[in-house]
Amino acid sequence: MEDGGQVVSSCEVVLASLCKFVSPEEEDDGRRRRSLEKNFLVLIAFARSSDGRQKLAEANAIPLLLPLLPEFARSLPSSLQQNQFHLLILLLKLLRNLCAGNAINQDSFLQCKGLETLAWIAHSLLESSPSTRRVLPPPHAAETLQMLLQVVANVAGRGELSHAVVWENFFPAIFGGMAEVLSQKVQEPLCMVLYTCCKGSKKSCMEILSSQGIPIIASILNADMSYGGGSMVARNEWLEMLITHLCLIDEQCFPLLFTELGIPRTTMQHLPQQPEAPLSHKLETKLPSKEQASLLEILCVWIEEDGGKAREETAEGGGDSLTPPRPPLLPTECAGFLVDVIRHAAQCAASDGLCATAFPTNMPVLDVLGLSLSMARIHCAWDKTLTSAKEPNGETITMAAKLASNGLIALMLDMLQALGPPQSARPGVPPEHSTNKKSFPTWDPYKGYRRDIVAVIANASYRNFHIQEEVRETDGLYLVLEQCTTDSNNPFLREWGLWAIRNLLEGNPRNQHEFADLEAKASVANPELRDIGISVELNPETGRPRLVNVSNAEGNH
């Protein structure tokens, strides 16, 4: 097919075939079905190009094809055999191609109530086929829903008006039903539709974070962890884009979404009651969930990857060197809530005596604990240019400073203090009764827990004078120095400890002098620290204290 006349002719052939189409269950219908299939395949191939879509638009293809949808879908509720889906799938593929970036076809689809028809088909299929929900559906059922959602996504690409029509017809019931379908074929286009609508409408974002929308997000996150019997076959980047957008669009979105994904607890006896902000108080009434862990994991991966890309672009001259591209970070107003998440998860882990040998643990409480620590570490890693925000008084403040002002450093030191020095830690053996008044783990609840705490302190104190001061004033310098040792349960603990000490001393005379005083009093050169291979000595050239490797220093004498 190379000219408009042939295109129109092909459309007429499809319609003519419909007139002779009796029923897919009729035995003598095979020839007619094959004729329809042949014409659909021709049109599908032609509509793959922008020129083909435009010629079909000029041939008024959408109004001619849409009446076929209810005809082909009418028999689905009574029978779910594979051959029942074939013509419908072909028609949906053709409509998908036609609406891919072509405004004429998109507008025609909207005017002809195509979205309403698709919503009816989706509702009929979900209601008539329990097998498509909560378990892996038959391939033909999953492909039908996949094609249907891809049509919706392409029509939604038209803009704000199409977003509103999609939302009116699919939210919340149909989106909720599709979210329960455990098929990546369905989940990816579903997330694409949700992302497209939410990105174009603040109202849709707020509704997806409401009591009607949160179950949809929870089901998607749950389905996302169900592929391949517990692990995804491939990353769902549309889900990552959706979650990141929802969490970053407004200062209240991440706290609201995270809190609502928690598991309601029946008792509050484990946690001390403290006056908190409303969302923080609500956080205390729930237990960490696997959906919360999945949410944090998506954010950690997305921020680290986009942040790395931002730095690479700057290094390669792809952006303004004075203002590097900013990675997607949580609003600084979320700092206090993130600190509360870490505290809450640590208290839950201590209260329940939880322990795992590796991370991730597949235990929601421990995974939320480890991932929330990673979130704090990642946010503290970015320099002022990337993380700065303006306070109402015009003062610039970094995310690390905001976290610290909400108690992050004090919390990290308390959690580290509860563990005791590395030599006396008991990884994998939680005590029967914790004597720690703040109810933080006195053992490593997962491999790398101690290291993660030290990593947060290390990144937060990088060129941050106020955090350096806070660590010294709370007697944290020696506590951090104790971590400069190897620990089989905490890979790279020594390296993170050294990085933390380096950052705490840099540009801070008081911290440097305290280390000098420690050495003068022989507090640093005691056998315990020498056993871990670390000592502090004064640099003869600068007069400032420095960390040295004991074995290397002795080997040079």
Coordinates of C-alpha atoms in Angstrom, one line a residue:
M1 CA 0.0 0.0 0.0
E2 CA 1.6 3.2 -1.1
D3 CA -1.2 5.7 -1.9
G4 CA -4.2 7.0 -0.1
G5 CA -6.6 5.3 -2.4
Q6 CA -5.3 1.9 -1.4
V7 CA -5.5 2.8 2.2
V8 CA -9.2 3.8 1.9
S9 CA -9.8 0.6 0.0
S10 CA -8.3 -1.5 2.8
C11 CA -10.4 0.2 5.4
E12 CA -13.5 -0.5 3.3
V13 CA -12.5 -4.2 3.0
V14 CA -12.3 -4.4 6.8
L15 CA -15.8 -2.9 7.2
A16 CA -17.1 -5.1 4.4
S17 CA -15.7 -8.2 6.2
L18 CA -17.5 -7.0 9.4
C19 CA -20.8 -7.1 7.6
K20 CA -20.3 -10.7 6.8
F21 CA -18.9 -11.5 10.2
V22 CA -21.4 -13.7 12.0
S23 CA -19.8 -15.1 15.1
P24 CA -16.3 -16.3 16.0
E25 CA -17.9 -19.5 17.3
E26 CA -19.3 -20.4 13.9
E27 CA -17.4 -23.2 12.1
D28 CA -17.8 -21.7 8.7
D29 CA -16.4 -18.4 9.9
G30 CA -12.7 -19.3 9.4
R31 CA -12.4 -17.8 6.0
R32 CA -13.9 -14.5 7.1
R33 CA -11.7 -14.3 10.1
R34 CA -8.6 -14.9 8.0
S35 CA -9.7 -12.1 5.7
L36 CA -10.0 -9.8 8.6
E37 CA -6.7 -10.8 10.1
K38 CA -4.9 -10.2 6.7
N39 CA -6.4 -6.7 6.4
F40 CA -5.5 -5.8 9.9
L41 CA -1.9 -6.9 9.5
V42 CA -1.6 -4.7 6.4
L43 CA -3.0 -1.7 8.2
I44 CA -0.9 -2.3 11.3
A45 CA 2.3 -2.3 9.2
F46 CA 1.2 0.8 7.3
A47 CA 0.4 2.7 10.5
R48 CA 3.9 2.2 11.9
S49 CA 5.2 5.2 10.0
S50 CA 4.2 8.8 10.6
D51 CA 3.2 9.1 6.9
G52 CA 1.1 6.0 7.1
R53 CA -0.7 7.3 10.3
Q54 CA -1.4 10.6 8.6
K55 CA -2.8 9.0 5.4
L56 CA -5.1 6.8 7.6
A57 CA -6.1 9.9 9.5
E58 CA -7.1 11.6 6.3
A59 CA -9.0 8.5 5.3
N60 CA -11.1 8.9 8.5
A61 CA -9.8 5.5 9.8
I62 CA -10.6 6.0 13.6
P63 CA -14.4 6.5 13.2
L64 CA -14.5 3.5 10.8
L65 CA -12.5 1.2 13.1
L66 CA -13.9 2.1 16.5
P67 CA -17.3 0.3 16.0
L68 CA -15.4 -2.9 15.7
L69 CA -14.2 -2.8 19.3
P70 CA -17.5 -3.7 21.0
E71 CA -18.2 -6.3 18.3
F72 CA -15.0 -8.1 18.9
A73 CA -15.2 -7.7 22.7
R74 CA -18.8 -8.7 23.1
S75 CA -18.1 -12.4 23.3
L76 CA -15.2 -12.1 25.8
P77 CA -17.3 -12.4 29.0
S78 CA -18.8 -15.7 27.9
S79 CA -15.6 -17.3 26.7
L80 CA -12.0 -16.7 27.4
Q81 CA -10.4 -19.0 24.7
Q82 CA -7.3 -17.7 22.9
N83 CA -9.0 -17.4 19.5
Q84 CA -11.5 -15.0 21.0
F85 CA -8.8 -12.5 21.8
H86 CA -6.9 -12.6 18.5
L87 CA -9.0 -10.1 16.4
L88 CA -9.4 -7.8 19.3
I89 CA -5.6 -7.7 19.9
L90 CA -5.0 -7.0 16.3
L91 CA -7.5 -4.1 16.3
L92 CA -6.0 -2.7 19.5
K93 CA -2.5 -2.9 17.9
L94 CA -3.8 -0.9 14.9
L95 CA -5.5 1.7 17.1
R96 CA -2.3 2.0 19.2
N97 CA -0.2 2.7 16.1
L98 CA -2.7 5.2 14.7
C99 CA -2.7 7.2 17.9
A100 CA 1.1 7.3 18.4
G101 CA 1.8 11.0 18.1
N102 CA -0.9 11.8 15.5
A103 CA -3.1 14.6 16.8
I104 CA -5.9 14.0 14.2
N105 CA -6.3 10.4 15.2
Q106 CA -6.0 11.2 18.9
D107 CA -8.7 13.9 18.7
S108 CA -10.9 11.6 16.7
F109 CA -10.5 8.8 19.2
L110 CA -11.6 11.2 22.0
Q111 CA -14.5 12.6 20.0
C112 CA -15.8 9.1 19.2
K113 CA -15.7 8.1 22.8
G114 CA -13.0 5.5 22.3
L115 CA -11.7 5.8 25.8
E116 CA -15.1 5.1 27.2
T117 CA -15.3 1.9 25.0
L118 CA -11.9 0.8 26.2
A119 CA -12.9 1.3 29.8
W120 CA -16.0 -0.9 29.2
I121 CA -13.8 -3.6 27.6
A122 CA -11.3 -3.5 30.5
H123 CA -14.1 -3.7 33.1
S124 CA -15.7 -6.6 31.4
L125 CA -12.5 -8.5 31.1
L126 CA -11.4 -7.9 34.7
E127 CA -14.8 -8.8 36.1
S128 CA -15.3 -11.9 34.0
S129 CA -11.9 -13.3 34.5
P130 CA -10.7 -13.7 38.1
S131 CA -7.7 -15.6 36.6
T132 CA -6.3 -12.3 35.3
R133 CA -6.0 -10.9 38.8
R134 CA -3.7 -11.7 41.7
V135 CA -2.0 -14.5 39.7
L136 CA -0.2 -14.7 36.4
P137 CA -2.9 -14.4 33.7
P138 CA -3.1 -16.4 30.4
P139 CA -0.7 -14.9 27.8
H140 CA -3.6 -13.8 25.5
A141 CA -5.5 -12.1 28.4
A142 CA -2.3 -10.3 29.5
E143 CA -1.6 -9.2 25.9
T144 CA -5.1 -7.8 25.4
L145 CA -4.8 -5.7 28.5
Q146 CA -1.3 -4.6 27.4
M147 CA -2.5 -3.5 24.0
L148 CA -5.5 -1.7 25.5
L149 CA -3.3 0.2 28.0
Q150 CA -0.9 1.1 25.2
V151 CA -3.8 2.6 23.2
V152 CA -4.8 4.6 26.3
A153 CA -1.2 5.8 26.8
N154 CA -0.9 7.0 23.2
V155 CA -4.2 8.9 23.4
A156 CA -3.2 10.4 26.7
G157 CA -0.2 11.8 24.9
R158 CA -2.5 14.4 23.4
G159 CA -2.5 16.6 26.5
E160 CA -4.5 17.9 29.4
L161 CA -7.9 17.2 28.0
S162 CA -7.1 13.6 27.2
H163 CA -5.6 13.1 30.7
A164 CA -8.9 14.2 32.2
V165 CA -11.0 11.8 30.1
V166 CA -8.6 8.9 30.9
W167 CA -8.8 9.7 34.6
E168 CA -12.6 10.0 34.6
N169 CA -13.1 6.6 33.0
F170 CA -10.3 4.5 34.5
F171 CA -9.7 5.9 38.1
P172 CA -9.9 4.3 40.5
A173 CA -11.7 1.0 39.7
I174 CA -10.2 -0.1 36.4
F175 CA -6.7 1.1 37.4
G176 CA -7.1 -0.8 40.6
G177 CA -8.1 -4.0 38.9
M178 CA -5.2 -3.8 36.4
A179 CA -2.8 -3.1 39.3
E180 CA -3.6 -6.6 40.6
V181 CA -2.7 -8.3 37.4
L182 CA 0.7 -10.0 38.0
S183 CA 2.1 -9.6 34.6
Q184 CA 4.9 -7.2 33.6
K185 CA 3.2 -6.8 30.2
V186 CA 0.3 -5.2 32.0
Q187 CA 2.2 -3.4 34.8
E188 CA 4.6 -1.4 32.5
P189 CA 1.9 0.3 30.3
L190 CA -0.3 0.8 33.4
C191 CA 2.6 2.8 35.0
M192 CA 3.1 4.6 31.7
V193 CA -0.5 5.7 31.7
L194 CA -0.5 6.7 35.4
Y195 CA 2.8 8.6 34.9
T196 CA 1.5 10.5 31.8
C197 CA -1.6 11.5 33.6
C198 CA 0.1 12.5 36.9
K199 CA 2.9 14.4 35.2
G200 CA 0.3 16.5 33.4
S201 CA -2.0 17.1 36.3
K202 CA -1.3 18.0 39.9
K203 CA -5.0 17.0 40.7
S204 CA -4.3 13.5 39.5
C205 CA -1.2 13.3 41.7
M206 CA -3.2 14.3 44.7
E207 CA -5.9 11.7 43.9
I208 CA -3.5 8.9 43.4
L209 CA -2.1 9.7 46.9
S210 CA -5.6 9.7 48.4
S211 CA -7.4 6.8 50.1
Q212 CA -8.7 5.6 46.7
G213 CA -5.3 5.8 44.9
I214 CA -2.9 4.4 47.5
P215 CA -4.2 0.8 47.1
I216 CA -3.4 1.1 43.4
I217 CA 0.2 2.1 44.1
A218 CA 0.5 -0.6 46.8
S219 CA -0.8 -3.3 44.3
I220 CA 1.7 -2.1 41.7
L221 CA 4.6 -2.2 44.1
N222 CA 3.5 -5.7 45.3
A223 CA 3.2 -7.0 41.7
D224 CA 6.5 -5.5 40.9
M225 CA 8.1 -7.8 43.5
S226 CA 6.2 -10.9 42.2
Y227 CA 7.7 -11.3 38.7
G228 CA 9.7 -14.5 38.3
G229 CA 8.6 -15.9 41.6
G230 CA 9.9 -13.1 43.7
S231 CA 12.2 -11.1 41.6
M232 CA 11.6 -8.9 38.6
V233 CA 12.6 -10.1 35.1
A234 CA 13.5 -6.6 34.2
R235 CA 13.2 -3.2 35.7
N236 CA 10.0 -1.3 35.3
E237 CA 11.3 2.1 34.4
W238 CA 7.8 3.6 34.1
L239 CA 7.2 2.6 37.7
E240 CA 10.4 4.2 38.7
M241 CA 9.4 7.4 36.9
L242 CA 6.0 7.4 38.4
I243 CA 7.2 6.8 42.0
T244 CA 10.0 9.4 41.6
H245 CA 7.6 12.0 40.2
L246 CA 5.0 11.4 43.0
C247 CA 7.6 11.7 45.7
L248 CA 9.4 14.8 44.4
I249 CA 6.4 16.9 43.2
D250 CA 5.5 18.3 46.6
E251 CA 7.0 18.3 50.1
Q252 CA 4.1 16.3 51.5
C253 CA 4.0 13.6 48.8
F254 CA 6.8 11.3 50.0
P255 CA 5.7 11.4 53.7
L256 CA 2.1 10.8 52.7
L257 CA 2.8 8.0 50.3
F258 CA 5.3 6.2 52.5
T259 CA 3.1 6.4 55.6
E260 CA 0.0 5.1 53.9
L261 CA 1.9 2.1 52.5
G262 CA 2.7 1.0 56.1
I263 CA 1.0 -1.9 57.8
P264 CA -1.4 -0.8 60.6
R265 CA -0.2 -2.1 64.0
T266 CA -2.7 -3.3 66.6
T267 CA -0.7 -2.2 69.5
M268 CA 1.6 0.7 70.3
Q269 CA 3.3 -0.9 73.3
H270 CA 6.7 -1.3 71.6
L271 CA 7.4 2.3 70.9
P272 CA 7.8 5.3 73.2
Q273 CA 5.1 7.9 72.7
Q274 CA 6.6 11.3 71.8
P275 CA 4.9 14.5 70.5
E276 CA 5.4 14.4 66.7
A277 CA 4.0 16.1 63.7
P278 CA 0.8 14.5 62.4
L279 CA 2.5 12.3 59.7
S280 CA 5.3 11.3 62.0
H281 CA 2.8 10.3 64.6
K282 CA 0.9 8.3 62.0
L283 CA 4.1 6.6 61.0
E284 CA 4.5 5.3 64.6
T285 CA 1.1 3.6 64.3
K286 CA 2.3 1.4 61.5
L287 CA 4.8 -1.3 60.9
P288 CA 7.3 -1.1 57.9
S289 CA 6.0 -3.0 54.9
K290 CA 7.5 -4.6 51.8
E291 CA 5.8 -1.9 49.7
Q292 CA 7.6 0.8 51.7
A293 CA 10.9 -1.0 51.1
S294 CA 10.2 -1.2 47.4
L295 CA 9.4 2.5 47.4
L296 CA 12.7 3.4 49.0
E297 CA 14.7 1.0 46.8
I298 CA 13.2 2.7 43.7
L299 CA 14.1 6.1 45.0
C300 CA 17.7 5.1 46.0
V301 CA 18.4 3.6 42.6
W302 CA 16.9 6.4 40.6
I303 CA 18.6 9.2 42.6
E304 CA 22.0 7.5 42.4
E305 CA 21.8 6.8 38.7
D306 CA 20.5 10.2 37.8
G307 CA 23.0 11.9 40.1
G308 CA 25.8 10.0 38.5
K309 CA 24.6 11.0 35.0
A310 CA 24.4 14.6 36.1
R311 CA 28.0 14.6 37.3
E312 CA 29.2 12.8 34.1
E313 CA 27.4 15.4 31.9
T314 CA 29.2 18.2 33.9
A315 CA 32.5 16.5 33.7
E316 CA 32.2 16.0 29.9
G317 CA 31.1 19.6 29.4
G318 CA 27.6 18.7 28.6
G319 CA 26.2 21.3 31.0
D320 CA 26.9 24.6 32.7
S321 CA 30.0 23.9 34.9
L322 CA 28.8 26.6 37.3
T323 CA 25.4 25.0 37.8
P324 CA 25.6 21.2 37.3
P325 CA 22.4 19.4 36.5
R326 CA 20.5 18.6 39.7
P327 CA 19.6 15.0 40.4
P328 CA 16.0 14.2 41.6
L329 CA 16.3 14.6 45.3
L330 CA 13.6 14.7 48.0
P331 CA 12.5 18.3 49.0
T332 CA 14.5 19.5 52.0
E333 CA 11.2 19.7 53.9
C334 CA 11.2 15.9 53.9
A335 CA 14.4 15.7 55.9
G336 CA 12.7 15.5 59.3
F337 CA 10.4 12.7 58.1
L338 CA 13.3 10.7 56.7
V339 CA 15.0 10.9 60.1
D340 CA 11.8 9.7 61.7
V341 CA 11.6 6.7 59.3
I342 CA 15.2 5.6 60.3
R343 CA 14.4 6.0 64.0
H344 CA 11.1 4.1 63.7
A345 CA 12.6 1.2 61.7
A346 CA 15.6 0.9 64.1
Q347 CA 13.2 0.8 67.1
C348 CA 11.1 -1.8 65.4
A349 CA 14.1 -3.9 64.6
A350 CA 15.3 -3.7 68.3
S351 CA 11.9 -4.4 69.7
D352 CA 11.4 -7.5 67.6
G353 CA 14.9 -8.8 67.9
L354 CA 15.2 -9.1 64.1
C355 CA 18.4 -10.4 62.5
A356 CA 19.5 -11.4 59.0
T357 CA 22.8 -12.4 57.5
A358 CA 22.6 -10.5 54.2
F359 CA 21.0 -7.4 52.6
P360 CA 18.4 -7.2 51.2
T361 CA 16.9 -9.4 53.9
N362 CA 13.3 -9.9 52.6
M363 CA 12.2 -8.7 56.1
P364 CA 10.4 -5.4 55.6
V365 CA 11.5 -3.8 58.9
L366 CA 15.2 -4.5 58.2
D367 CA 15.0 -3.6 54.5
V368 CA 13.3 -0.3 55.3
L369 CA 16.0 0.4 57.9
G370 CA 18.8 -0.3 55.5
L371 CA 17.3 1.6 52.6
S372 CA 16.4 4.6 54.7
L373 CA 20.0 4.8 55.9
S374 CA 21.0 4.6 52.2
M375 CA 18.6 7.4 51.4
A376 CA 20.3 9.6 54.1
R377 CA 23.8 8.7 52.8
I378 CA 22.9 9.5 49.2
H379 CA 21.3 12.8 50.0
C380 CA 24.3 13.8 52.2
A381 CA 26.7 12.9 49.4
W382 CA 25.7 15.8 47.1
D383 CA 27.5 19.1 47.4
K384 CA 26.0 22.5 47.9
T385 CA 25.5 23.2 44.3
L386 CA 23.3 20.1 43.9
T387 CA 21.4 20.0 47.1
S388 CA 21.0 23.6 48.2
A389 CA 17.6 25.2 48.8
K390 CA 16.4 28.5 50.1
E391 CA 15.0 29.1 53.5
P392 CA 12.3 31.7 53.9
N393 CA 14.9 34.2 55.2
G394 CA 16.9 33.7 52.0
E395 CA 19.6 31.6 53.6
T396 CA 21.0 28.7 51.6
I397 CA 20.8 25.3 53.3
T398 CA 21.9 21.9 52.2
M399 CA 20.0 18.7 52.6
A400 CA 22.7 17.4 55.0
A401 CA 22.3 20.5 57.2
K402 CA 18.5 20.1 57.1
L403 CA 18.8 16.4 58.1
A404 CA 21.2 17.4 60.9
S405 CA 18.9 20.1 62.2
N406 CA 16.2 17.4 62.4
G407 CA 18.3 15.2 64.6
L408 CA 20.1 12.9 62.1
I409 CA 23.6 13.1 63.6
A410 CA 22.4 12.7 67.1
L411 CA 20.4 9.7 66.0
M412 CA 23.3 8.1 64.2
L413 CA 25.6 8.6 67.2
D414 CA 22.9 7.1 69.5
M415 CA 22.5 4.0 67.2
L416 CA 26.3 3.7 67.0
Q417 CA 26.7 4.0 70.7
A418 CA 24.1 1.3 71.2
L419 CA 26.2 -1.1 69.2
G420 CA 29.3 -0.6 71.3
P421 CA 32.8 -0.8 69.9
P422 CA 33.2 -3.2 66.9
Q423 CA 35.2 -5.8 69.0
S424 CA 32.3 -6.3 71.4
A425 CA 29.5 -6.3 68.8
R426 CA 27.6 -9.6 68.5
P427 CA 26.5 -9.8 64.9
G428 CA 23.6 -12.2 64.3
V429 CA 23.0 -12.8 68.1
P430 CA 20.4 -10.3 69.4
P431 CA 20.2 -10.3 73.2
E432 CA 17.0 -11.4 74.8
H433 CA 16.5 -8.1 76.6
S434 CA 18.0 -4.8 75.4
T435 CA 19.1 -2.5 78.1
N436 CA 19.4 0.4 75.7
K437 CA 17.0 3.0 76.9
K438 CA 16.4 4.4 73.4
S439 CA 15.6 0.9 72.0
F440 CA 18.1 0.7 69.2
P441 CA 19.7 -2.6 68.2
T442 CA 22.8 -3.6 70.2
W443 CA 23.7 -6.1 67.4
D444 CA 24.0 -5.8 63.7
P445 CA 20.4 -6.6 62.5
Y446 CA 21.8 -7.1 59.0
K447 CA 25.2 -7.3 57.4
G448 CA 26.5 -3.8 56.9
Y449 CA 24.3 -2.0 59.5
R450 CA 27.2 -0.4 61.4
R451 CA 29.0 0.6 58.2
D452 CA 25.8 2.2 56.9
I453 CA 25.6 4.4 60.0
V454 CA 29.2 5.4 59.7
A455 CA 28.7 6.2 56.0
V456 CA 25.9 8.6 56.8
I457 CA 28.1 10.5 59.4
A458 CA 31.0 10.5 56.9
N459 CA 29.0 12.0 54.0
A460 CA 27.1 14.4 56.2
S461 CA 30.3 15.9 57.8
Y462 CA 32.0 16.6 54.4
R463 CA 32.9 20.3 54.5
N464 CA 30.0 20.9 56.9
F465 CA 31.3 22.9 59.9
H466 CA 28.1 22.7 61.9
I467 CA 28.0 18.9 61.7
Q468 CA 31.7 18.6 62.5
E469 CA 31.0 20.7 65.6
E470 CA 28.0 18.7 66.6
V471 CA 29.9 15.4 66.5
R472 CA 32.7 16.8 68.7
E473 CA 30.2 18.5 71.2
T474 CA 28.4 15.2 71.7
D475 CA 31.6 13.3 72.3
G476 CA 31.3 11.5 69.0
L477 CA 34.9 11.9 67.7
Y478 CA 36.3 9.0 69.6
L479 CA 33.1 7.0 68.9
V480 CA 33.7 7.4 65.1
L481 CA 37.4 6.7 65.5
E482 CA 36.6 3.3 67.0
Q483 CA 35.0 2.3 63.7
C484 CA 38.3 2.6 61.8
T485 CA 38.8 -1.2 61.9
T486 CA 37.9 -4.2 59.8
D487 CA 34.8 -6.1 60.6
S488 CA 33.7 -9.3 58.7
N489 CA 30.0 -8.3 59.3
N490 CA 30.5 -4.8 58.0
P491 CA 32.4 -4.7 54.7
F492 CA 34.4 -1.5 54.1
L493 CA 33.8 -0.3 57.7
R494 CA 37.4 0.8 58.1
E495 CA 37.3 2.8 54.8
W496 CA 34.1 4.6 55.8
G497 CA 35.5 5.2 59.3
L498 CA 38.7 6.8 57.8
W499 CA 36.6 8.9 55.4
A500 CA 34.5 10.1 58.3
I501 CA 37.5 11.0 60.4
R502 CA 39.1 12.9 57.5
N503 CA 35.9 14.9 57.0
L504 CA 35.4 15.6 60.7
L505 CA 39.0 17.0 60.9
E506 CA 39.1 19.0 57.7
G507 CA 39.1 22.7 58.2
N508 CA 38.1 22.4 61.8
P509 CA 40.8 23.5 64.3
R510 CA 38.8 22.5 67.4
N511 CA 38.4 19.0 66.2
Q512 CA 42.1 18.8 65.2
H513 CA 43.1 20.1 68.6
E514 CA 40.9 17.6 70.4
F515 CA 42.7 14.9 68.5
A516 CA 46.0 16.4 69.5
D517 CA 44.8 16.5 73.2
L518 CA 43.8 12.9 72.9
E519 CA 47.2 11.9 71.8
A520 CA 48.9 14.0 74.5
K521 CA 46.8 12.2 77.1
A522 CA 47.7 8.9 75.4
S523 CA 44.0 8.3 74.9
V524 CA 44.5 7.6 71.2
A525 CA 47.7 5.5 71.4
N526 CA 46.1 2.9 73.7
P527 CA 46.5 -0.8 72.9
E528 CA 42.9 -1.2 71.8
L529 CA 43.3 1.4 69.0
R530 CA 46.8 0.1 68.1
D531 CA 45.3 -3.3 67.7
I532 CA 43.1 -2.1 64.9
G533 CA 46.1 -0.6 63.1
I534 CA 45.3 3.1 63.7
S535 CA 47.1 5.9 65.5
V536 CA 47.0 9.7 65.5
E537 CA 50.2 11.7 65.4
L538 CA 51.1 15.4 64.8
N539 CA 52.3 16.3 61.3
P540 CA 55.8 17.8 61.9
E541 CA 55.3 20.1 58.9
T542 CA 51.8 21.5 59.7
G543 CA 51.5 20.8 63.4
R544 CA 48.1 19.2 62.8
P545 CA 47.1 15.7 63.8
R546 CA 46.8 13.0 61.2
L547 CA 45.8 9.4 61.0
V548 CA 48.5 6.9 60.3
N549 CA 48.7 3.2 59.8
V550 CA 50.6 1.8 62.8
S551 CA 52.2 -1.1 61.0
N552 CA 53.5 1.2 58.2
A553 CA 54.8 3.8 60.6
E554 CA 56.7 1.1 62.6
G555 CA 58.1 -0.4 59.4
N556 CA 59.6 2.9 58.5
H557 CA 61.7 3.2 61.7

